[in-house]
């Protein structure tokens, strides 16, 4: 799951990127509102963690711009401002959830998982498909009642495909959920991960859509 962190405080930005990466997110970090706007317009993200006090373009202005543009992106506002008025303003501007600094990383990660899940139209925390289950919180996968060991990237890929079951996922969408900015992507890496998933799970679970990408049918 690819996340955008928008935070101008360097220490906190680094801590968020590290903490959320350890929680299994592909976390990218920008330090002002204009950079965030450019990133969100150009690339797919599953959610954003947004500070309100930002240089160049403030968090509330960014939110209004996103919603004005019709973006359904789940946004969790993270701020030092803890007055009820700021909370109300943030939610009215289009935020989906809200946490006040200092915050607990475990709670932040859980809230983000819930936002992403709901945005994809799933109310239940466990993703299931036949006898396959994936638990985003514990990162556990079982198939036919047996637990399955997956690498971090295999897990992320399966999560992305299950969350979007029934939809064709393009190579670009899948690769951007797997790799960080500036990270080298080997041309056949995606095929290799898909091959491993098919081998560990079922050969016919993931369909290849020629010239498009991959899909897990509903
Ligand atoms: Ca700030």
Tab-separated table of C-alpha atoms and ligand atoms in Angstrom:
chain	number	residue	atom	x	y	z
A	1	UNK	CA	0.000	0.000	0.000
A	2	UNK	CA	1.547	3.237	-1.137
A	3	UNK	CA	1.241	6.198	1.205
A	4	UNK	CA	2.181	9.833	0.889
A	5	UNK	CA	3.423	11.556	4.050
A	6	UNK	CA	3.191	15.352	3.922
A	7	UNK	CA	5.157	16.792	6.836
A	8	UNK	CA	7.630	19.699	6.942
A	9	UNK	CA	9.242	18.692	10.260
A	10	UNK	CA	12.289	16.636	9.210
A	11	UNK	CA	12.543	14.522	12.351
A	12	UNK	CA	8.871	13.678	12.341
A	13	UNK	CA	8.831	13.105	8.563
A	14	UNK	CA	11.728	10.641	8.816
A	15	UNK	CA	10.115	8.928	11.811
A	16	UNK	CA	6.813	8.600	9.943
A	17	UNK	CA	8.473	7.191	6.854
A	18	UNK	CA	10.453	4.658	8.903
A	19	UNK	CA	7.563	3.711	11.196
A	20	UNK	CA	5.005	3.316	8.427
A	21	UNK	CA	7.467	1.397	6.233
A	22	UNK	CA	8.011	-1.003	9.121
A	23	UNK	CA	4.234	-1.348	9.393
A	24	UNK	CA	4.303	-2.616	5.796
A	25	UNK	CA	3.391	0.523	3.860
A	26	UNK	CA	5.331	1.832	0.892
A	27	UNK	CA	5.763	5.291	2.415
A	28	UNK	CA	6.923	8.332	0.423
A	29	UNK	CA	7.589	11.668	2.103
A	30	UNK	CA	7.321	15.255	0.850
A	31	UNK	CA	7.825	18.437	2.862
A	32	UNK	CA	5.421	21.014	1.460
A	33	UNK	CA	1.913	21.268	0.043
A	34	UNK	CA	2.915	22.014	-3.553
A	35	UNK	CA	5.202	18.954	-3.716
A	36	UNK	CA	2.338	16.888	-2.288
A	37	UNK	CA	-0.101	18.237	-4.881
A	38	UNK	CA	2.326	17.389	-7.704
A	39	UNK	CA	2.955	13.870	-6.350
A	40	UNK	CA	-0.759	13.133	-5.831
A	41	UNK	CA	-1.687	14.316	-9.311
A	42	UNK	CA	0.986	12.258	-11.017
A	43	UNK	CA	0.989	8.952	-9.172
A	44	UNK	CA	-1.405	6.544	-7.492
A	45	UNK	CA	-1.442	6.541	-3.664
A	46	UNK	CA	-3.663	4.477	-1.363
A	47	UNK	CA	-3.828	7.250	1.281
A	48	UNK	CA	-2.097	10.360	2.596
A	49	UNK	CA	-0.987	11.460	6.061
A	50	UNK	CA	-1.213	15.231	6.109
A	51	UNK	CA	0.213	17.882	8.427
A	52	UNK	CA	-1.792	21.137	8.436
A	53	UNK	CA	0.953	23.707	9.008
A	54	UNK	CA	3.007	23.397	5.799
A	55	UNK	CA	5.126	25.792	3.737
A	56	UNK	CA	4.083	26.968	0.237
A	57	UNK	CA	0.622	25.424	0.331
A	58	UNK	CA	-1.050	24.697	3.678
A	59	UNK	CA	-2.637	21.345	4.502
A	60	UNK	CA	-6.205	22.680	4.521
A	61	UNK	CA	-5.702	24.403	1.167
A	62	UNK	CA	-4.229	21.199	-0.247
A	63	UNK	CA	-7.237	19.219	1.011
A	64	UNK	CA	-9.700	21.688	-0.502
A	65	UNK	CA	-7.814	21.566	-3.796
A	66	UNK	CA	-7.858	17.747	-3.812
A	67	UNK	CA	-11.559	17.501	-3.033
A	68	UNK	CA	-12.331	20.302	-5.498
A	69	UNK	CA	-10.544	18.202	-8.097
A	70	UNK	CA	-12.768	15.216	-7.211
A	71	UNK	CA	-10.033	13.142	-5.579
A	72	UNK	CA	-11.445	10.374	-3.327
A	73	UNK	CA	-8.009	9.782	-1.711
A	74	UNK	CA	-8.324	8.807	1.976
A	75	UNK	CA	-6.591	11.534	4.012
A	76	UNK	CA	-5.635	11.349	7.674
A	77	UNK	CA	-4.764	14.729	9.147
A	78	UNK	CA	-1.956	14.738	11.670
A	79	UNK	CA	-1.406	17.947	13.538
A	80	UNK	CA	-0.273	19.635	16.705
A	81	UNK	CA	-3.407	21.723	16.610
A	82	UNK	CA	-5.770	20.022	18.973
A	83	UNK	CA	-8.553	22.521	19.289
A	84	UNK	CA	-12.021	21.361	18.387
A	85	UNK	CA	-12.294	24.158	15.835
A	86	UNK	CA	-9.272	22.955	13.850
A	87	UNK	CA	-10.597	19.390	13.935
A	88	UNK	CA	-13.943	20.501	12.577
A	89	UNK	CA	-12.293	22.660	9.897
A	90	UNK	CA	-10.047	19.771	8.826
A	91	UNK	CA	-12.921	17.308	8.583
A	92	UNK	CA	-15.102	19.839	6.765
A	93	UNK	CA	-12.285	20.477	4.292
A	94	UNK	CA	-12.401	16.792	3.348
A	95	UNK	CA	-10.207	14.888	5.829
A	96	UNK	CA	-11.349	11.318	6.574
A	97	UNK	CA	-9.678	10.938	9.939
A	98	UNK	CA	-7.693	12.940	12.396
A	99	UNK	CA	-4.902	12.365	14.933
A	100	UNK	CA	-3.157	14.804	17.243
A	101	UNK	CA	0.616	14.791	17.827
A	102	UNK	CA	2.095	13.074	19.738
A	103	UNK	CA	0.484	9.924	18.374
A	104	UNK	CA	0.914	6.186	18.643
A	105	UNK	CA	2.358	4.533	15.509
A	106	UNK	CA	0.333	1.362	15.990
A	107	UNK	CA	-2.877	3.358	16.137
A	108	UNK	CA	-1.896	5.474	13.132
A	109	UNK	CA	-1.152	2.348	11.045
A	110	UNK	CA	-4.433	0.711	12.115
A	111	UNK	CA	-6.447	3.819	11.225
A	112	UNK	CA	-4.763	4.007	7.825
A	113	UNK	CA	-5.534	0.345	7.124
A	114	UNK	CA	-9.174	0.992	8.030
A	115	UNK	CA	-9.366	4.064	5.764
A	116	UNK	CA	-7.810	2.206	2.823
A	117	UNK	CA	-10.068	-0.786	3.356
A	118	UNK	CA	-13.203	1.324	3.441
A	119	UNK	CA	-12.108	3.335	0.403
A	120	UNK	CA	-11.829	0.037	-1.482
A	121	UNK	CA	-15.369	-0.880	-0.381
A	122	UNK	CA	-14.477	-3.519	2.220
A	123	UNK	CA	-15.895	-3.136	5.701
A	124	UNK	CA	-14.359	-6.370	7.042
A	125	UNK	CA	-10.741	-6.227	8.221
A	126	UNK	CA	-9.861	-9.642	6.733
A	127	UNK	CA	-9.599	-9.994	2.970
A	128	UNK	CA	-10.875	-13.350	1.742
A	129	UNK	CA	-11.094	-15.097	-1.589
A	130	UNK	CA	-12.276	-18.696	-1.547
A	131	UNK	CA	-10.124	-20.396	1.091
A	132	UNK	CA	-7.518	-17.632	0.920
A	133	UNK	CA	-7.422	-15.093	3.753
A	134	UNK	CA	-5.132	-12.111	4.219
A	135	UNK	CA	-4.951	-10.139	7.444
A	136	UNK	CA	-3.482	-6.663	6.781
A	137	UNK	CA	-2.931	-6.016	10.507
A	138	UNK	CA	-0.887	-9.128	11.363
A	139	UNK	CA	0.324	-9.590	7.745
A	140	UNK	CA	-0.706	-13.252	7.953
A	141	UNK	CA	-1.888	-15.229	4.934
A	142	UNK	CA	-3.631	-18.588	5.044
A	143	UNK	CA	-4.715	-20.779	2.163
A	144	UNK	CA	-6.878	-23.860	2.580
A	145	UNK	CA	-6.408	-23.504	6.354
A	146	UNK	CA	-2.584	-23.532	6.164
A	147	UNK	CA	-0.412	-20.525	6.821
A	148	UNK	CA	1.637	-19.325	3.839
A	149	UNK	CA	5.033	-17.602	4.104
A	150	UNK	CA	5.300	-14.630	1.756
A	151	UNK	CA	8.083	-12.097	1.266
A	152	UNK	CA	7.227	-8.457	2.001
A	153	UNK	CA	6.780	-7.702	-1.711
A	154	UNK	CA	4.730	-10.827	-2.393
A	155	UNK	CA	2.461	-9.863	0.513
A	156	UNK	CA	2.086	-6.274	-0.729
A	157	UNK	CA	1.282	-7.471	-4.227
A	158	UNK	CA	-1.315	-9.979	-3.025
A	159	UNK	CA	-2.846	-7.331	-0.732
A	160	UNK	CA	-3.145	-4.877	-3.635
A	161	UNK	CA	-4.719	-7.484	-5.928
A	162	UNK	CA	-7.185	-8.741	-3.286
A	163	UNK	CA	-8.197	-5.219	-2.283
A	164	UNK	CA	-8.993	-4.607	-5.952
A	165	UNK	CA	-10.438	-8.049	-6.753
A	166	UNK	CA	-12.429	-7.947	-9.969
A	167	UNK	CA	-10.500	-4.945	-11.288
A	168	UNK	CA	-7.652	-5.046	-13.794
A	169	UNK	CA	-4.490	-3.721	-12.150
A	170	UNK	CA	-1.910	-2.260	-14.518
A	171	UNK	CA	1.805	-2.965	-14.269
A	172	UNK	CA	2.375	0.676	-13.288
A	173	UNK	CA	-0.183	0.519	-10.477
A	174	UNK	CA	1.295	-2.698	-9.115
A	175	UNK	CA	4.923	-1.620	-9.460
A	176	UNK	CA	4.270	1.719	-7.778
A	177	UNK	CA	2.813	-0.100	-4.770
A	178	UNK	CA	5.974	-2.208	-4.517
A	179	UNK	CA	8.841	0.198	-5.075
A	180	UNK	CA	9.909	3.476	-3.491
A	181	UNK	CA	10.823	6.594	-5.448
A	182	UNK	CA	14.266	6.226	-6.979
A	183	UNK	CA	14.362	2.489	-6.325
A	184	UNK	CA	15.558	0.455	-9.306
A	185	UNK	CA	12.801	-1.770	-10.712
A	186	UNK	CA	14.094	-4.733	-12.674
A	187	UNK	CA	12.034	-5.229	-15.788
A	188	UNK	CA	10.795	-8.717	-14.934
A	189	UNK	CA	10.549	-8.294	-11.127
A	190	UNK	CA	6.759	-8.121	-11.173
A	191	UNK	CA	6.481	-11.375	-13.192
A	192	UNK	CA	8.822	-13.071	-10.719
A	193	UNK	CA	6.689	-12.055	-7.716
A	194	UNK	CA	3.504	-13.158	-9.513
A	195	UNK	CA	5.148	-16.486	-10.373
A	196	UNK	CA	6.046	-17.009	-6.694
A	197	UNK	CA	2.524	-16.157	-5.555
A	198	UNK	CA	1.025	-18.620	-8.028
A	199	UNK	CA	3.425	-21.314	-6.888
A	200	UNK	CA	2.790	-20.718	-3.164
A	201	UNK	CA	-0.989	-20.324	-3.560
A	202	UNK	CA	-2.818	-21.549	-6.654
A	203	UNK	CA	-1.657	-21.447	-10.291
A	204	UNK	CA	-4.973	-19.981	-11.482
A	205	UNK	CA	-5.563	-17.456	-8.684
A	206	UNK	CA	-4.021	-14.487	-10.488
A	207	UNK	CA	-5.006	-13.922	-14.110
A	208	UNK	CA	-2.652	-12.376	-16.620
A	209	UNK	CA	-4.353	-9.724	-18.753
A	210	UNK	CA	-2.181	-9.459	-21.831
A	211	UNK	CA	-0.908	-5.962	-22.512
A	212	UNK	CA	-2.643	-4.665	-19.357
A	213	UNK	CA	-1.528	-6.306	-16.132
A	214	UNK	CA	-3.048	-8.723	-13.637
A	215	UNK	CA	-6.291	-9.414	-11.832
A	216	UNK	CA	-7.771	-11.646	-9.149
A	217	UNK	CA	-11.339	-12.287	-10.358
A	218	UNK	CA	-14.125	-11.563	-7.882
B	1	LIG	CA1	4.165	21.570	10.184
